[in-house]
CSV table of C-alpha atoms in Angstrom, one decimal:
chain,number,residue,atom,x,y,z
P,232,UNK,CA,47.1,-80.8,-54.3
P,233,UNK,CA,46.8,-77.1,-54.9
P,234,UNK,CA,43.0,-77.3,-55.4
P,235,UNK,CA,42.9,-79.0,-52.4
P,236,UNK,CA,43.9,-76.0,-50.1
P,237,UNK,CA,41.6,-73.9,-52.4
P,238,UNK,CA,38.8,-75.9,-51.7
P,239,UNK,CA,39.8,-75.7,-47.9
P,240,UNK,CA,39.9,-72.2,-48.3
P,241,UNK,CA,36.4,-72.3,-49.6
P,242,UNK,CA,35.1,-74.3,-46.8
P,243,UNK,CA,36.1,-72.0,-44.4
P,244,UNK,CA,35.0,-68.8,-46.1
P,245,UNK,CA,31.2,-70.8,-46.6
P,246,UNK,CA,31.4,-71.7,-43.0
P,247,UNK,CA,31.6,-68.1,-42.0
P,248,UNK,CA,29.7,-66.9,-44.4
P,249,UNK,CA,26.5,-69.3,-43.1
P,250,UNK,CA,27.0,-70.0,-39.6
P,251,UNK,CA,26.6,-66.6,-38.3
P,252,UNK,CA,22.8,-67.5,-38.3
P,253,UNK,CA,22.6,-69.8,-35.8
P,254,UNK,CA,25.1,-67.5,-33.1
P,255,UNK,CA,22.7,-64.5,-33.4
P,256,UNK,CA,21.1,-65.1,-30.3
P,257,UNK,CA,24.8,-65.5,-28.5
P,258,UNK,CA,26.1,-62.6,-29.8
P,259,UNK,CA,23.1,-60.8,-29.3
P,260,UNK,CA,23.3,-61.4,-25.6
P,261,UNK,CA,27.0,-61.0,-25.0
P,262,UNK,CA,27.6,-58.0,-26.7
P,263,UNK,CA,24.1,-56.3,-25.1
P,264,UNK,CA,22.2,-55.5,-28.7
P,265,UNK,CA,18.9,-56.6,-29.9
P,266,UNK,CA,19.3,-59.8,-32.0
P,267,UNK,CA,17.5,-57.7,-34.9
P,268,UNK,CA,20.9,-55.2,-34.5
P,269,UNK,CA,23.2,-58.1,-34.5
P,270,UNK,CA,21.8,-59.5,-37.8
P,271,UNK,CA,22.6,-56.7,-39.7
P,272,UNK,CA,26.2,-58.3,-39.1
P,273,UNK,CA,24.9,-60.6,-42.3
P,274,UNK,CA,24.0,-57.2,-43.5
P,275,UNK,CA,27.4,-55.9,-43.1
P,276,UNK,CA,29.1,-59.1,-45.0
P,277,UNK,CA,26.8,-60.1,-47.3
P,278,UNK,CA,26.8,-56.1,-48.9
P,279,UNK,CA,30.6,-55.8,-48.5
P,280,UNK,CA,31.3,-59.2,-50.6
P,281,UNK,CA,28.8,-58.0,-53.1
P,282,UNK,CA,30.0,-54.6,-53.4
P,283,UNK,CA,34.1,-55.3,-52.6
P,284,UNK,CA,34.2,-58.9,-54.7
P,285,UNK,CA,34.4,-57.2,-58.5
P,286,UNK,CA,35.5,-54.0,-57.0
P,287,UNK,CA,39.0,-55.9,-55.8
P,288,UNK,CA,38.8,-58.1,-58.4
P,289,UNK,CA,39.5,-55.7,-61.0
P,290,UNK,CA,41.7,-53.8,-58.4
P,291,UNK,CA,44.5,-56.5,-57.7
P,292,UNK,CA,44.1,-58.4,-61.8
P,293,UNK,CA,47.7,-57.1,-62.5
P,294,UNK,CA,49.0,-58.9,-59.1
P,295,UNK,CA,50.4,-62.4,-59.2
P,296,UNK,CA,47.6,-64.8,-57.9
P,297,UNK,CA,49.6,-66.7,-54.9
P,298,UNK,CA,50.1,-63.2,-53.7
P,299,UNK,CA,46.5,-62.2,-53.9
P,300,UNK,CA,45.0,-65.1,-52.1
P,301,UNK,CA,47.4,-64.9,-49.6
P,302,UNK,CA,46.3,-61.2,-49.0
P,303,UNK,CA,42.6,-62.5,-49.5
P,304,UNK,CA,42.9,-65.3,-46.8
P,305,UNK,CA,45.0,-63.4,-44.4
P,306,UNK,CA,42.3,-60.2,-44.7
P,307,UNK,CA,39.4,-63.4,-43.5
P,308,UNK,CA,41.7,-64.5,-41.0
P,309,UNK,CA,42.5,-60.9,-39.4
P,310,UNK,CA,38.5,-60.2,-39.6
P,311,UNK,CA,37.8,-63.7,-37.5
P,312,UNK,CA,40.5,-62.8,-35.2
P,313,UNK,CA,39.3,-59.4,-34.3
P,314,UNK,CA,35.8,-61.0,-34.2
P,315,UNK,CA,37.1,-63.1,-31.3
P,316,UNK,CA,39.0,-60.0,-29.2
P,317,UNK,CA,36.3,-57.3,-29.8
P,318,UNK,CA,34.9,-56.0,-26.8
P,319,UNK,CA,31.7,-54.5,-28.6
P,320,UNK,CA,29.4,-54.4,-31.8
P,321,UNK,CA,31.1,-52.0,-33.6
P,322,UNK,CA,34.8,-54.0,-33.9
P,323,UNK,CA,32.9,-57.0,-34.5
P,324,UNK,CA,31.1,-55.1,-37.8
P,325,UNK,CA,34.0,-54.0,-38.8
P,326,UNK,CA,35.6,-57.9,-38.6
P,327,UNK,CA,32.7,-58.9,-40.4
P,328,UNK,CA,33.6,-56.4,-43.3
P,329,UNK,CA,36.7,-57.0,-43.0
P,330,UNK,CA,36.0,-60.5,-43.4
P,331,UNK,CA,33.6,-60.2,-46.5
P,332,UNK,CA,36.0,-58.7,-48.3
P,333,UNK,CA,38.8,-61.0,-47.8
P,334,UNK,CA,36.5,-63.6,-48.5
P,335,UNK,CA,35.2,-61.5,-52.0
P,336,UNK,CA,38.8,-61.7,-53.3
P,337,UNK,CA,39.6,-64.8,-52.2
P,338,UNK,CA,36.8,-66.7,-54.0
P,339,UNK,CA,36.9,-65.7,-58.2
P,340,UNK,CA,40.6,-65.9,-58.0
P,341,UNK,CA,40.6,-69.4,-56.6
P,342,UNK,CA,38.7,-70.3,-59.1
P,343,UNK,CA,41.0,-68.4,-61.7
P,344,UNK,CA,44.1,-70.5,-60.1
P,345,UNK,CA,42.0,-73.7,-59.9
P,346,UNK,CA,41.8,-73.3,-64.1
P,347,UNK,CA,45.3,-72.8,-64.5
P,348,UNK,CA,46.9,-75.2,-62.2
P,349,UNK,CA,44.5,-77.8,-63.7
P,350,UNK,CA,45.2,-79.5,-67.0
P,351,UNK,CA,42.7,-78.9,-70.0
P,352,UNK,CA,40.5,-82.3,-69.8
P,353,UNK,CA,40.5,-81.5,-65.5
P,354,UNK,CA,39.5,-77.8,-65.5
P,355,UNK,CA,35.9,-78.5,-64.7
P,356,UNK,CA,36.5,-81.0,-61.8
P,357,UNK,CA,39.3,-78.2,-60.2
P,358,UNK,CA,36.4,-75.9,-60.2
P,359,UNK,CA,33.5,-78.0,-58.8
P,360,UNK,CA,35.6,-79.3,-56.3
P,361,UNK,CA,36.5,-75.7,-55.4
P,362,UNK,CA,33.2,-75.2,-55.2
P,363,UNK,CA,31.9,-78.1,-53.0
P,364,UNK,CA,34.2,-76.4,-50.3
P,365,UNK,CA,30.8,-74.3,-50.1
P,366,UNK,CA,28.8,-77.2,-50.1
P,367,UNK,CA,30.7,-79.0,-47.6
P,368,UNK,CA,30.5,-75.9,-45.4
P,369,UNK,CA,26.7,-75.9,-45.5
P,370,UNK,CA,26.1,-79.8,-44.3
P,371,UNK,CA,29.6,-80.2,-41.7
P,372,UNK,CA,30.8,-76.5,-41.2
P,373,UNK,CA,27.8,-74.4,-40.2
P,374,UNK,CA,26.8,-77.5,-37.8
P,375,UNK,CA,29.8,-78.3,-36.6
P,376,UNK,CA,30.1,-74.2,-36.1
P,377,UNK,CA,27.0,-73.5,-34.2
P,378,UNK,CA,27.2,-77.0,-31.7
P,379,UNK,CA,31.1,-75.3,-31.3
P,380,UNK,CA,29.6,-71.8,-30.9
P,381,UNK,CA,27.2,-73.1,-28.0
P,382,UNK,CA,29.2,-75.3,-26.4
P,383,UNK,CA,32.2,-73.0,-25.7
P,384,UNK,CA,30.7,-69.4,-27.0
P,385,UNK,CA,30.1,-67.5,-30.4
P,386,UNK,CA,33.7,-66.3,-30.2
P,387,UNK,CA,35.3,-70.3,-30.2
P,388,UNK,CA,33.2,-70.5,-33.9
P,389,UNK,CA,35.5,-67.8,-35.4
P,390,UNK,CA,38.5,-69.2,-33.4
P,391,UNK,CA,37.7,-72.3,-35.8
P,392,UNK,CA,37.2,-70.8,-39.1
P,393,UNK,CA,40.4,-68.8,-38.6
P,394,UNK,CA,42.3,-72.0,-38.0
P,395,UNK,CA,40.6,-73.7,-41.2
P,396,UNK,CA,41.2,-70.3,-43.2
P,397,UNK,CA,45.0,-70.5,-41.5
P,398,UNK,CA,45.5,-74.2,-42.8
P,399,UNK,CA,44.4,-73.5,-46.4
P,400,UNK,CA,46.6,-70.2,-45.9
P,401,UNK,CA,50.0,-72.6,-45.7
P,402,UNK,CA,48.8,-75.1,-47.7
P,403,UNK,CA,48.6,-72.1,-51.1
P,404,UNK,CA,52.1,-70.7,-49.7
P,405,UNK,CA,53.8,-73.7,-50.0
P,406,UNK,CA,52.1,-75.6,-53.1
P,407,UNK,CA,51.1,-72.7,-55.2
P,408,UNK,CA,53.7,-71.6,-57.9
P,409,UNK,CA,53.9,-68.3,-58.6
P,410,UNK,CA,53.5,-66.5,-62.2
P,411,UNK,CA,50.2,-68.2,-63.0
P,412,UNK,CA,47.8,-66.1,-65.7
P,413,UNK,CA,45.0,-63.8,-64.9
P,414,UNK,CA,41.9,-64.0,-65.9
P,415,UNK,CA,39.9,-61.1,-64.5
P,416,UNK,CA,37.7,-59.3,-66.4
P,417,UNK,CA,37.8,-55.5,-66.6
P,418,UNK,CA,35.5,-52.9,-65.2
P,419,UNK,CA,34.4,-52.0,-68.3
P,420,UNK,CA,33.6,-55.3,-69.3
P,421,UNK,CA,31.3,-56.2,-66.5
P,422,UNK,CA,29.3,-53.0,-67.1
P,423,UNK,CA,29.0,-54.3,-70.9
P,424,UNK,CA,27.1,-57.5,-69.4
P,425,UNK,CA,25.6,-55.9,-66.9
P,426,UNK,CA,23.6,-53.5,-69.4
P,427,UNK,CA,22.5,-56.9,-71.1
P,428,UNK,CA,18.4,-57.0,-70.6
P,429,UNK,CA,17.8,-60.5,-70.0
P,430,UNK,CA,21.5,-60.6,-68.0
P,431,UNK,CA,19.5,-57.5,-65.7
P,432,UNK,CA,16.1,-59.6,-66.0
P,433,UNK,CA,18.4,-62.8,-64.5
P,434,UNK,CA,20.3,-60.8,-61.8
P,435,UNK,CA,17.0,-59.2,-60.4
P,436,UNK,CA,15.6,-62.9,-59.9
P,437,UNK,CA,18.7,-64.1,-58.1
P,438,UNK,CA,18.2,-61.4,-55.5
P,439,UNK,CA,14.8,-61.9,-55.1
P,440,UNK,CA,15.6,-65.6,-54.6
P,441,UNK,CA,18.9,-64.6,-52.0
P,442,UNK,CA,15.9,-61.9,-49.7
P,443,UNK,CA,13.4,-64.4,-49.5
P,444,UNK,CA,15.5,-67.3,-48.4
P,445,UNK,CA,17.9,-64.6,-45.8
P,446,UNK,CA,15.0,-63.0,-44.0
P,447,UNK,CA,14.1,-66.1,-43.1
P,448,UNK,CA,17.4,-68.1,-42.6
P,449,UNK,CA,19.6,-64.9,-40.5
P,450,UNK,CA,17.0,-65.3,-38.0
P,451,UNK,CA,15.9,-69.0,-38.0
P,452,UNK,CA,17.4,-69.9,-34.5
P,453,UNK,CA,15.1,-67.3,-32.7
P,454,UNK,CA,11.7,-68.7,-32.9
P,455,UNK,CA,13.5,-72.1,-32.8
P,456,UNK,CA,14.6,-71.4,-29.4
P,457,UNK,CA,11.1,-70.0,-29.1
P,458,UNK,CA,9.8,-73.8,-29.5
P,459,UNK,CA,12.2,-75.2,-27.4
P,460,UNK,CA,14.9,-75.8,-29.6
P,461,UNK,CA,18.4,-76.7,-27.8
P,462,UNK,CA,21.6,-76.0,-29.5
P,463,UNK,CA,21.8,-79.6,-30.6
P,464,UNK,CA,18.8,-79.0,-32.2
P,465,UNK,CA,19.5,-76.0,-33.7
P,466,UNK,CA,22.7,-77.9,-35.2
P,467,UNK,CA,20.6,-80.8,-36.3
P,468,UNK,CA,18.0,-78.1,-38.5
P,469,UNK,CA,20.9,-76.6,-40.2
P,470,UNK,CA,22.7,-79.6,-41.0
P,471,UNK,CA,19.1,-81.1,-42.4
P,472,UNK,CA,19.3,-77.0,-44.1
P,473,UNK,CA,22.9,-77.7,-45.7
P,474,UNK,CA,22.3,-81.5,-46.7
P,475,UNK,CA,19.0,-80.5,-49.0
P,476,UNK,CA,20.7,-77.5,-49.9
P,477,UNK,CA,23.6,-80.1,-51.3
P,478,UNK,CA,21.1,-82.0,-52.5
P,479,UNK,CA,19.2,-79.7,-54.0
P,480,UNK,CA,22.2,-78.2,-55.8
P,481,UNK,CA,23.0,-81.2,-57.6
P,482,UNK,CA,19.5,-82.0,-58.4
P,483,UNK,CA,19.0,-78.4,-60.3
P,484,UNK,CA,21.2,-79.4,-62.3
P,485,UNK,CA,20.0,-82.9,-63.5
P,486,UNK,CA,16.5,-81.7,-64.2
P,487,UNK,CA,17.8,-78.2,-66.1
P,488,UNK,CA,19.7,-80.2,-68.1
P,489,UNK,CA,17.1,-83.0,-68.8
P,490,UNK,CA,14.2,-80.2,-68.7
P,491,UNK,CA,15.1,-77.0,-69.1
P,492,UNK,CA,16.4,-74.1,-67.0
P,493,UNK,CA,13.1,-72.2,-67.0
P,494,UNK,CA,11.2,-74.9,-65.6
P,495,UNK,CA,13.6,-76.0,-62.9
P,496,UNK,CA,14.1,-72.3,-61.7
P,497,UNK,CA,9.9,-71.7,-61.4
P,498,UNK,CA,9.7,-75.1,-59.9
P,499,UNK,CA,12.5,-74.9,-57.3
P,500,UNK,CA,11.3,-71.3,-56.3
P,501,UNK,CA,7.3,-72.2,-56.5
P,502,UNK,CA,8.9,-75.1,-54.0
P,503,UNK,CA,10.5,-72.8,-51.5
P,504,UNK,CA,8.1,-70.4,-51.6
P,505,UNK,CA,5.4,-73.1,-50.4
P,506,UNK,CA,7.8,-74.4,-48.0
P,507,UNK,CA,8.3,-70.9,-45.9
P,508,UNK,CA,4.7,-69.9,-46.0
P,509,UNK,CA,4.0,-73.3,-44.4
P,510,UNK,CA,6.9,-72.6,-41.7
P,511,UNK,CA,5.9,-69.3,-40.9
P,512,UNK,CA,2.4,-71.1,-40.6
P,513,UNK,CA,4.0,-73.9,-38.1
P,514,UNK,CA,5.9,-71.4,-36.3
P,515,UNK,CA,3.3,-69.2,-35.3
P,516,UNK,CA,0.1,-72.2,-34.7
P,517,UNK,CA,1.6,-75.4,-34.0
P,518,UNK,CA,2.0,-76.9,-30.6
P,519,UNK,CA,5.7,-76.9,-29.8
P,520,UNK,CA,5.7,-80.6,-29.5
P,521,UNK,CA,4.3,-81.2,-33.0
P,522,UNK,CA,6.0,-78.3,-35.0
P,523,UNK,CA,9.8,-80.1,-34.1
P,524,UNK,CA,9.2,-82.7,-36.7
P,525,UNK,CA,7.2,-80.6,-39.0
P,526,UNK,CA,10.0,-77.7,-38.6
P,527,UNK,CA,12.8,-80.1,-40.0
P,528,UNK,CA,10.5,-81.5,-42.6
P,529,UNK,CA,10.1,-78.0,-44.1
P,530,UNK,CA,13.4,-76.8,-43.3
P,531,UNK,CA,14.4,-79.8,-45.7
P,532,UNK,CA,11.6,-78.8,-48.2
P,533,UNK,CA,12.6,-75.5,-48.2
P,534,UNK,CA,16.2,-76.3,-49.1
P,535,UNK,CA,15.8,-78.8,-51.9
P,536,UNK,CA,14.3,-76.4,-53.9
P,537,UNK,CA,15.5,-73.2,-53.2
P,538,UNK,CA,19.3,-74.9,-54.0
P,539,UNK,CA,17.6,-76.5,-57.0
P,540,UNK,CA,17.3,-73.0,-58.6
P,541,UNK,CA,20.6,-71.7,-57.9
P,542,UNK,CA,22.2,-73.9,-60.7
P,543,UNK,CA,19.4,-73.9,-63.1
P,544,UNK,CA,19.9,-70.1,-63.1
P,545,UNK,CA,23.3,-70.2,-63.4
P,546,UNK,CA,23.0,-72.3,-66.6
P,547,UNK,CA,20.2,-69.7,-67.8
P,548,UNK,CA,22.8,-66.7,-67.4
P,549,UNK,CA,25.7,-68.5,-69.0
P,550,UNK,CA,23.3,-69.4,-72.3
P,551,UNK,CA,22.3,-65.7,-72.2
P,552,UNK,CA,26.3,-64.5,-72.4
P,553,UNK,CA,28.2,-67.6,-73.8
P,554,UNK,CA,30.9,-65.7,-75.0
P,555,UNK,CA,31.1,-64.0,-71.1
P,556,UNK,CA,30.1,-66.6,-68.9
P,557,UNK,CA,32.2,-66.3,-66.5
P,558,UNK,CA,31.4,-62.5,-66.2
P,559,UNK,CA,28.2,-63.3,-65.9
P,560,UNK,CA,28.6,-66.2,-63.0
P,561,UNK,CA,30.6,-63.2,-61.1
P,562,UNK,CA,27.4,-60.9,-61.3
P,563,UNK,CA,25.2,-63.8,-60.4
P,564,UNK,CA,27.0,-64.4,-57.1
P,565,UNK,CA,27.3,-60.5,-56.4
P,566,UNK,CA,24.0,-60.4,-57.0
P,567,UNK,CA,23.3,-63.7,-54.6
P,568,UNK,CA,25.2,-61.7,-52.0
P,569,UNK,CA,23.5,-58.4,-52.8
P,570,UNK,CA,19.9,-60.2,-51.8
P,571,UNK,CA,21.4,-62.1,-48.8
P,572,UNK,CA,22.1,-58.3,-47.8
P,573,UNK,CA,18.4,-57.1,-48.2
P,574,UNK,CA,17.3,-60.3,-46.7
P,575,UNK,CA,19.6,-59.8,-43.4
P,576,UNK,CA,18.0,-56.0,-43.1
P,577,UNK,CA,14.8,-57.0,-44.1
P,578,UNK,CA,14.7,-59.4,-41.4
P,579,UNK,CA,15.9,-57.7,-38.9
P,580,UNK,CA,13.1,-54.4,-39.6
P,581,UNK,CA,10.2,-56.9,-40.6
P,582,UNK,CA,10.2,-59.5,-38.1
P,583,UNK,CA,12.7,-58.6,-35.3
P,584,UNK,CA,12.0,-55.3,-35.1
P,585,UNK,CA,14.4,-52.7,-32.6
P,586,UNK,CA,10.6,-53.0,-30.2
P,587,UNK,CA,9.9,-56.4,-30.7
P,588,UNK,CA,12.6,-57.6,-28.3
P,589,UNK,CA,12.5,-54.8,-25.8
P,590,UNK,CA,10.5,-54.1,-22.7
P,591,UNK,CA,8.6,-51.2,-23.0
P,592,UNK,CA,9.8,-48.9,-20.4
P,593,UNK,CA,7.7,-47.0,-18.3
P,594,UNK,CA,8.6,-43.4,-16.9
P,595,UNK,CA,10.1,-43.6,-13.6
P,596,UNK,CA,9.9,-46.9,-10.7
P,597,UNK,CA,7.3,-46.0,-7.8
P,598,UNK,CA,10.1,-46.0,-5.4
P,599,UNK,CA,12.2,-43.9,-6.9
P,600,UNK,CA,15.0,-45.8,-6.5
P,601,UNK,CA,17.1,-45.1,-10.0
P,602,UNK,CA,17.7,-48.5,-10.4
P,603,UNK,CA,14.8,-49.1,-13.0
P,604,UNK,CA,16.2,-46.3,-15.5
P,605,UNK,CA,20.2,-47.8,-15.1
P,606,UNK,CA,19.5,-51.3,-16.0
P,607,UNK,CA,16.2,-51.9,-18.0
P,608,UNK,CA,16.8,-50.6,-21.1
P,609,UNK,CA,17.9,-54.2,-22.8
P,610,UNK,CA,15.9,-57.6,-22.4
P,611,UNK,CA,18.9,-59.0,-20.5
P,612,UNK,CA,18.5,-55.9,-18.3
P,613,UNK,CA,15.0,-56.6,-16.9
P,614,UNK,CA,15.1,-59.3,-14.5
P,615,UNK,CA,17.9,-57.9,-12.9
P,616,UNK,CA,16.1,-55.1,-12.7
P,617,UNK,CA,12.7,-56.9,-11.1
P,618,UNK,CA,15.8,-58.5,-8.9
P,619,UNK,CA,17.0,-55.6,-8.0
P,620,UNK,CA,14.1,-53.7,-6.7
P,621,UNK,CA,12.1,-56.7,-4.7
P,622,UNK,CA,13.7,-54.7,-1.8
P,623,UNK,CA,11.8,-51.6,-2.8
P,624,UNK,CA,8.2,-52.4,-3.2
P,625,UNK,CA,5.8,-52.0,-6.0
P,626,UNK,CA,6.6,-50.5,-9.1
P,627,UNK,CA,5.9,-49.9,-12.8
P,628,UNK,CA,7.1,-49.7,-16.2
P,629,UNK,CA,8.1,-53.1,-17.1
P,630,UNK,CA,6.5,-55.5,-20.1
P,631,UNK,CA,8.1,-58.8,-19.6
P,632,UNK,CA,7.8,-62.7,-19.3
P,633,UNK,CA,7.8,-64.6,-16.4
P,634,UNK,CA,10.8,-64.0,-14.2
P,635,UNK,CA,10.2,-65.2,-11.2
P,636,UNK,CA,11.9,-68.4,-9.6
P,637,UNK,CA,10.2,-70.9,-8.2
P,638,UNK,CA,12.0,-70.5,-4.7
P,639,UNK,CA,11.2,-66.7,-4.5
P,640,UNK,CA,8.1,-65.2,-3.3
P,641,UNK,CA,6.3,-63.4,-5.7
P,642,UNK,CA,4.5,-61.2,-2.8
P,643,UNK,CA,7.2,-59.3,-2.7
P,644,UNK,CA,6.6,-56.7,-5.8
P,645,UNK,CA,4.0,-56.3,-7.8
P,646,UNK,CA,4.3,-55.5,-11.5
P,647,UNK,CA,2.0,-52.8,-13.6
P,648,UNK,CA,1.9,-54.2,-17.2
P,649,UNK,CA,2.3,-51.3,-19.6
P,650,UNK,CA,0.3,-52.0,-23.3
């Protein structure tokens, strides 16, 4: 029953960890940023877990393991919590570190407990069920999230994830003995496979893999909405996202065992990388009534065989340090987290850019009126602005879409478009 809460545990830490993609645009609005300068919220998380996960790891191996995870869980819980109460994008980058690195302890050491609460012939079903809590979290938690997260606000998604990290919490407190052995390597022996050249060879593809597929995932849900996309919809692509991810996962591993580890990774990577240039294609030519169906086709694509990799190289790094495998699973996911990090940032820069969602402002209204220069220096800004200052006259300054209301004049102002 003990590996039961763990795995609950990991379902709420994957939720958080994924969902965050398809609230951008929520937060984005509600706490008055760009939604390039809210994704760097997955920049925040995905850096802290990478950098905090072996860091703590090593910090807390001499602490008894019900006592860590309850420090781990209750760390992910706070971080949700002050998600939901903060009044402005700083708290809520601090939550999300705070969260990262709750949820960077929390993970290896329920996977330490999972081995020693399991008996010898059930060690490796404690861990992959521990493990499917991630899974889970990618086909019913980050769709559930996001539907949750637009129905009732981003802040109702973290509300949720807190009670599920809460539930799990209990669940360790009272089924978890205490005294069971630690496993954790040292400092020093993660720098010894770290120097390895093929381990370093291995790491550098996983982040590669983790940049490509974040720059395009943190930011999916924008030029969704851009086609039209609802937020059932939005739900709907990242459930097809988490069920070929699932699928894809447990697909690596058939064909690298029946083929090969090299051949799975180059296929599953050759597959995604097909699948996002064919997106971005979709995205930017297809009529918005034709791309739906060829959006979720790809999305699926995409999925299969970028989560076909992930075990295939997991398998790779294990045969390349037997003797330290799970040292080397460790760096793998630091190194997953590390590119999820890049990918967030590189996202944000790239294609979201701080001008790309911002009306360029021009220097001063024609009236005079002060109201142009208060209000219009954020997207949400600009129609009030255009609001605002009907009662004025003309002015200038403003690059925007279409604002006007059907059952308003549009005599009343005129707008200078500023290239």
């Amino acid at each position: 029953m003990s590996v039961f809460w763990l795995a609950l545990a990991a379902f709420a830490i994957g939720t958080e960890a994924f969902v965050i993609a398809g609230l951008l645009p929520g937060i984005a609005s509600d706490v008055q940023i760009s939604v390039a300068a809210a994704g760097q919220l997955v920049t925040a998380y995905a850096l802290a877990y990478a950098i905090g996960s072996p860091i703590l790891a090593v910090a807390f191996n001499n602490f008894d393991r019900r006592n860590v995870l309850a420090l781990a869980l209750s760390c992910f819980i706070a971080g949700n919590l002050v998600a939901v109460f903060a009044p402005g994008f700083p708290l809520l980058l601090a939550s999300r570190v705070l969260m990262a690195l709750g949820a960077g302890l929390c993970m290896p050491t329920a996977l330490g407990v999972a081995v020693a609460v399991a008996s010898p012939e059930r060690r490796a079903r404690a861990v992959a069920l521990v493990t499917s809590g991630i899974t889970v979290a990618t086909v019913v938690g980050v769709p559930l999230g996001t539907l949750i997260g637009h129905q009732f606000g981003w802040r109702a998604t973290f509300v949720m994830v807190a009670i599920l990290g809460a539930i799990a919490l209990a669940g360790l407190l009272f089924g978890l003995p205490r005294g069971l052995p630690s496993s954790t390597a040292t400092l020093g022996e993660r720098l010894a496979v770290a120097r390895h050249g093929a381990v370093l060879h291995a790491l550098g593809t996983t982040v590669l893999w983790a940049l490509g597929g974040f720059t395009v995932f943190t930011y999916l849900s924008v030029p969704l909405q851009k086609l039209g996309f609802d937020a059932s919809d939005i739900s709907l692509t990242l459930l097809v996202f988490g069920s070929a991810a699932a699928i894809g996962n447990m697909l690596g591993g058939t064909l690298a065992d029946r083929f090969g580890t090299t051949p799975t990774s180059a296929l599953g990577l050759a597959g995604m990388s097909m699948a996002l240039i064919l997106l971005s294609v979709t995205l930017k030519t297809a009529a918005p009534e034709a791309a739906r169906y060829i959006v979720l086709l790809l999305v699926f694509c995409w999925a299969i065989s970028g989560w076909a990799f992930y075990p295939a190289q997991i398998a790779s790094i294990i045969r390349i340090e037997p003797q330290a495998a799970m040292i080397a699973v460790s760096l793998n996911a630091s190194s997953m987290y590390l590119g999820f990090a890049l990918g967030g940032a590189a996202g944000g820069r790239g294609a979201l850019g701080a001008r790309a969602d911002r009306p360029r402002l021009g220097r001063r209204c024609q009236r005079r009126c002060g109201t142009c220069r208060a209000v219009a220096t954020r997207p949400a800004g600009t129609a009030q602005t255009l609001q605002n200052c009907r009662l004025t006259g003309t002015f200038s300054g403003f690059r925007t879409p279409k604002i006007w209301s059907k059952d308003q004049p549009r005599a009343r102002a005129s707008l200078t478009l500023w290239r």
